[in-house]
Amino acid sequence: GAVVSQHPSRVICKSGTSVKIECRSLDFQATTMFWYRQFPKKSLMLMATSNEGSKATYEQGVEKDKFLINHASLTLSTLTVTSAHPEDSSFYICSARAGSSPLHFGNGTRLTVT
Amino acid sequence: GENVEQHPSTLSVQEGDSAVIKCTYSDSASNYFPWYKQELGKRPQLIIDIRSNVGEKKDQRIAVTLNKTAKHFSLHITETQPEDSAVYFCAASFWDSNYQLIWGAGTKLIIKP
């Protein structure tokens, strides 16, 4: 079945540094990728929708300059958390879709900013 | 825009009993309703989905029912087992080229031995 690989699974960084999270579709071409943030015991919060070759569409309240999304190819999207702060600590999950297929999720990245 | 409400937030059932989780949606244009299971610290996994052209879909112990008129859909798990313990999310979407899911708040299902 379709596989989405997300790396790293865990990252700890110091406040003020930037962190890049990669999301790859391993066996299909993802026309659309989504990035979510999930707080403990809460639902997934959509941050942005990313279409290959075009700028990401950010949800209201999500700072596009802080959460940089790049979808350079049909198999790779990256989320960069710039100048991370402790309040950015969270679980970030990507998902990908090819055409009209269901969504497939990455394993998520646990970000801890100290 | 679409809004999805999910109840209950926590559900505790005896092993072997059935569990039912309910969701309502607001946008009558929504036509795709998946259910995801998420274990702690792991990715959501699609367990079953239903399109608006059918009223019920079943896969072994799991079934989903959809009432388009009332705009609600439910997840039914029969003969529950300890491994069914997880958080379950419903979602609604209009099945277009962008396919953005609107998520319910989640239900923590606890299976008591």
Short mmCIF file of C-alpha atoms in Angstrom, two decimals:
data_model
loop_
_atom_site.label_atom_id
_atom_site.label_comp_id
_atom_site.label_asym_id
_atom_site.label_seq_id
_atom_site.Cartn_x
_atom_site.Cartn_y
_atom_site.Cartn_z
CA GLY A 1 0.00 0.00 0.00
CA ALA A 2 0.94 3.65 -0.21
CA VAL A 3 3.69 4.69 2.18
CA VAL A 4 4.49 8.14 3.47
CA SER A 5 7.81 8.56 5.24
CA GLN A 6 8.35 11.45 7.64
CA HIS A 7 11.68 12.39 9.19
CA PRO A 8 12.86 12.95 11.78
CA SER A 9 10.53 11.17 14.18
CA ARG A 10 11.86 13.16 17.11
CA VAL A 11 13.89 16.33 17.32
CA ILE A 12 15.04 18.44 20.21
CA CYS A 13 16.38 21.87 19.40
CA LYS A 14 17.33 25.03 21.19
CA SER A 15 15.18 28.10 21.13
CA GLY A 16 15.98 30.32 18.16
CA THR A 17 17.17 27.59 15.86
CA SER A 18 15.36 26.24 12.81
CA VAL A 19 14.17 22.70 12.24
CA LYS A 20 13.32 21.02 8.95
CA ILE A 21 10.87 18.14 8.73
CA GLU A 22 10.66 16.04 5.59
CA CYS A 23 7.65 14.21 4.22
CA ARG A 24 8.15 11.79 1.35
CA SER A 25 5.72 9.65 -0.59
CA LEU A 26 7.70 6.50 -1.26
CA ASP A 27 5.67 4.63 -3.81
CA PHE A 28 3.33 7.17 -5.33
CA GLN A 29 3.35 10.72 -6.59
CA ALA A 30 1.65 13.05 -4.16
CA THR A 31 -0.18 15.83 -5.91
CA THR A 32 -1.21 17.31 -2.59
CA MET A 33 0.39 17.17 0.83
CA PHE A 34 -1.04 18.46 4.07
CA TRP A 35 0.75 19.50 7.24
CA TYR A 36 -0.94 19.15 10.60
CA ARG A 37 -0.09 20.05 14.13
CA GLN A 38 -1.47 18.03 17.00
CA PHE A 39 -1.50 19.02 20.65
CA PRO A 40 -1.76 16.34 23.36
CA LYS A 41 -5.18 14.76 23.50
CA LYS A 42 -6.44 17.03 20.74
CA SER A 43 -7.48 16.62 17.16
CA LEU A 44 -5.31 17.32 14.15
CA MET A 45 -5.10 20.98 13.24
CA LEU A 46 -4.48 21.65 9.57
CA MET A 47 -1.65 24.10 9.13
CA ALA A 48 -1.30 24.25 5.37
CA THR A 49 -2.06 22.55 2.09
CA SER A 50 0.84 22.07 -0.28
CA ASN A 51 0.55 21.44 -4.00
CA GLU A 52 3.62 20.48 -6.00
CA GLY A 53 5.20 23.41 -7.75
CA SER A 54 3.08 26.09 -6.17
CA LYS A 55 3.00 28.06 -2.95
CA ALA A 56 1.39 26.46 0.05
CA THR A 57 -2.01 27.58 1.22
CA TYR A 58 -1.91 28.36 4.91
CA GLU A 59 -4.81 28.14 7.32
CA GLN A 60 -5.91 31.20 9.19
CA GLY A 61 -3.70 31.92 12.15
CA VAL A 62 -0.70 29.98 10.85
CA GLU A 63 2.32 32.20 10.26
CA LYS A 64 3.72 31.47 6.82
CA ASP A 65 7.04 33.11 7.64
CA LYS A 66 7.46 30.92 10.68
CA PHE A 67 6.33 27.65 9.14
CA LEU A 68 7.96 27.47 5.73
CA ILE A 69 6.58 24.81 3.44
CA ASN A 70 8.22 23.70 0.25
CA HIS A 71 6.78 21.12 -2.13
CA ALA A 72 9.49 20.96 -4.76
CA SER A 73 8.64 17.58 -6.22
CA LEU A 74 5.78 15.12 -6.40
CA THR A 75 7.40 12.99 -3.70
CA LEU A 76 8.78 15.50 -1.22
CA SER A 77 7.41 18.29 0.93
CA THR A 78 9.29 19.97 3.75
CA LEU A 79 8.16 21.98 6.73
CA THR A 80 10.74 24.28 8.31
CA VAL A 81 9.99 25.73 11.71
CA THR A 82 12.06 28.90 11.78
CA SER A 83 13.38 30.51 14.94
CA ALA A 84 11.68 27.87 17.03
CA HIS A 85 10.37 28.71 20.48
CA PRO A 86 9.13 26.45 23.28
CA GLU A 87 5.51 27.12 22.29
CA ASP A 88 6.26 25.50 18.93
CA SER A 89 6.83 22.20 20.69
CA SER A 90 4.24 19.84 19.33
CA PHE A 91 3.56 16.78 17.22
CA TYR A 92 3.67 17.58 13.50
CA ILE A 93 2.20 15.16 10.96
CA CYS A 94 2.16 15.25 7.20
CA SER A 95 -0.22 13.46 4.90
CA ALA A 96 -0.18 12.92 1.18
CA ARG A 97 -2.63 12.13 -1.52
CA ALA A 98 -2.35 11.06 -5.13
CA GLY A 99 -5.25 12.16 -7.26
CA SER A 100 -8.49 10.84 -5.79
CA SER A 101 -6.93 8.31 -3.40
CA PRO A 102 -7.45 8.48 0.37
CA LEU A 103 -4.95 10.29 2.56
CA HIS A 104 -1.86 8.53 3.81
CA PHE A 105 -0.10 9.83 6.88
CA GLY A 106 3.51 10.02 7.89
CA ASN A 107 4.55 8.78 11.32
CA GLY A 108 4.77 12.27 12.71
CA THR A 109 7.57 14.31 14.23
CA ARG A 110 7.74 15.13 17.92
CA LEU A 111 9.39 18.55 18.19
CA THR A 112 10.69 19.73 21.54
CA VAL A 113 12.15 23.22 21.77
CA THR A 114 14.21 23.90 24.87
CA GLY B 1 -17.49 26.31 6.14
CA GLU B 2 -17.75 22.74 7.31
CA ASN B 3 -17.87 21.93 11.01
CA VAL B 4 -17.67 18.43 12.44
CA GLU B 5 -18.77 17.54 15.95
CA GLN B 6 -17.87 14.23 17.53
CA HIS B 7 -19.28 12.52 20.60
CA PRO B 8 -18.48 11.22 23.10
CA SER B 9 -15.02 12.53 23.91
CA THR B 10 -14.32 9.43 25.99
CA LEU B 11 -15.99 6.04 25.75
CA SER B 12 -15.33 3.14 28.05
CA VAL B 13 -16.78 -0.27 27.20
CA GLN B 14 -16.37 -3.79 28.47
CA GLU B 15 -14.33 -6.10 26.29
CA GLY B 16 -16.66 -7.94 23.97
CA ASP B 17 -19.33 -5.24 24.01
CA SER B 18 -20.05 -2.84 21.16
CA ALA B 19 -18.89 0.75 20.87
CA VAL B 20 -20.58 3.52 18.92
CA ILE B 21 -19.09 6.91 18.13
CA LYS B 22 -21.17 9.59 16.49
CA CYS B 23 -20.35 12.60 14.34
CA THR B 24 -22.41 15.35 12.82
CA TYR B 25 -21.42 17.67 10.01
CA SER B 26 -22.80 20.97 8.86
CA ASP B 27 -22.08 21.26 5.14
CA SER B 28 -24.52 19.27 3.01
CA ALA B 29 -21.98 19.37 0.17
CA SER B 30 -19.64 17.04 2.08
CA ASN B 31 -19.63 13.64 0.44
CA TYR B 32 -16.75 11.69 1.95
CA PHE B 33 -16.51 10.56 5.56
CA PRO B 34 -13.45 8.64 6.77
CA TRP B 35 -12.71 7.31 10.23
CA TYR B 36 -9.18 7.20 11.56
CA LYS B 37 -7.70 5.36 14.50
CA GLN B 38 -4.72 6.88 16.25
CA GLU B 39 -2.66 5.15 18.90
CA LEU B 40 -0.59 7.26 21.26
CA GLY B 41 2.29 8.96 19.48
CA LYS B 42 1.54 7.31 16.16
CA ARG B 43 0.04 8.30 12.87
CA PRO B 44 -3.71 8.24 12.23
CA GLN B 45 -4.68 5.17 10.27
CA LEU B 46 -7.70 4.96 8.04
CA ILE B 47 -9.96 2.18 9.28
CA ILE B 48 -13.06 2.71 7.20
CA ASP B 49 -14.64 5.35 5.02
CA ILE B 50 -17.97 5.97 3.34
CA ARG B 51 -19.13 8.05 0.43
CA SER B 52 -22.43 9.85 0.39
CA ASN B 53 -23.94 7.53 -2.21
CA VAL B 54 -24.21 4.68 0.31
CA GLY B 55 -25.82 4.47 3.73
CA GLU B 56 -23.74 1.78 5.37
CA LYS B 57 -20.42 0.05 4.95
CA LYS B 58 -19.03 -2.85 6.91
CA ASP B 59 -15.59 -4.37 7.29
CA GLN B 60 -15.48 -7.29 9.71
CA ARG B 61 -16.11 -5.86 13.20
CA ILE B 62 -16.23 -2.27 12.02
CA ALA B 63 -19.16 -0.54 10.33
CA VAL B 64 -20.03 3.01 9.43
CA THR B 65 -23.52 4.35 8.86
CA LEU B 66 -24.42 7.62 7.18
CA ASN B 67 -27.64 9.60 7.39
CA LYS B 68 -27.37 12.36 4.81
CA THR B 69 -30.69 13.92 5.72
CA ALA B 70 -29.73 14.33 9.34
CA LYS B 71 -26.08 14.97 8.44
CA HIS B 72 -24.64 12.48 10.83
CA PHE B 73 -22.52 9.38 10.58
CA SER B 74 -21.48 6.81 13.12
CA LEU B 75 -18.73 4.28 13.71
CA HIS B 76 -19.75 0.93 15.15
CA ILE B 77 -17.24 -1.51 16.57
CA THR B 78 -18.60 -4.90 17.64
CA GLU B 79 -16.98 -7.53 19.85
CA THR B 80 -14.45 -5.00 21.10
CA GLN B 81 -10.95 -6.16 21.93
CA PRO B 82 -8.15 -4.57 23.99
CA GLU B 83 -6.32 -3.57 20.81
CA ASP B 84 -9.28 -1.41 19.85
CA SER B 85 -8.25 1.02 22.59
CA ALA B 86 -7.15 4.21 20.84
CA VAL B 87 -8.38 7.64 19.84
CA TYR B 88 -10.79 7.64 16.94
CA PHE B 89 -11.32 10.64 14.68
CA CYS B 90 -14.12 11.19 12.22
CA ALA B 91 -13.74 13.62 9.35
CA ALA B 92 -15.77 15.10 6.54
CA SER B 93 -14.74 16.32 3.16
CA PHE B 94 -15.93 17.34 -0.24
CA TRP B 95 -14.24 14.90 -2.55
CA ASP B 96 -12.73 17.41 -4.95
CA SER B 97 -9.22 17.80 -6.23
CA ASN B 98 -7.94 19.30 -3.01
CA TYR B 99 -9.72 17.02 -0.57
CA GLN B 100 -9.34 18.92 2.68
CA LEU B 101 -10.53 16.95 5.70
CA ILE B 102 -12.41 18.67 8.49
CA TRP B 103 -11.75 16.69 11.64
CA GLY B 104 -13.84 15.86 14.64
CA ALA B 105 -12.34 16.40 18.08
CA GLY B 106 -11.68 12.71 18.65
CA THR B 107 -13.01 9.98 20.94
CA LYS B 108 -10.79 8.14 23.34
CA LEU B 109 -12.02 4.55 23.38
CA ILE B 110 -11.08 2.49 26.41
CA ILE B 111 -11.70 -1.24 26.39
CA LYS B 112 -11.98 -2.63 29.89
CA PRO B 113 -10.84 -6.24 30.35
#
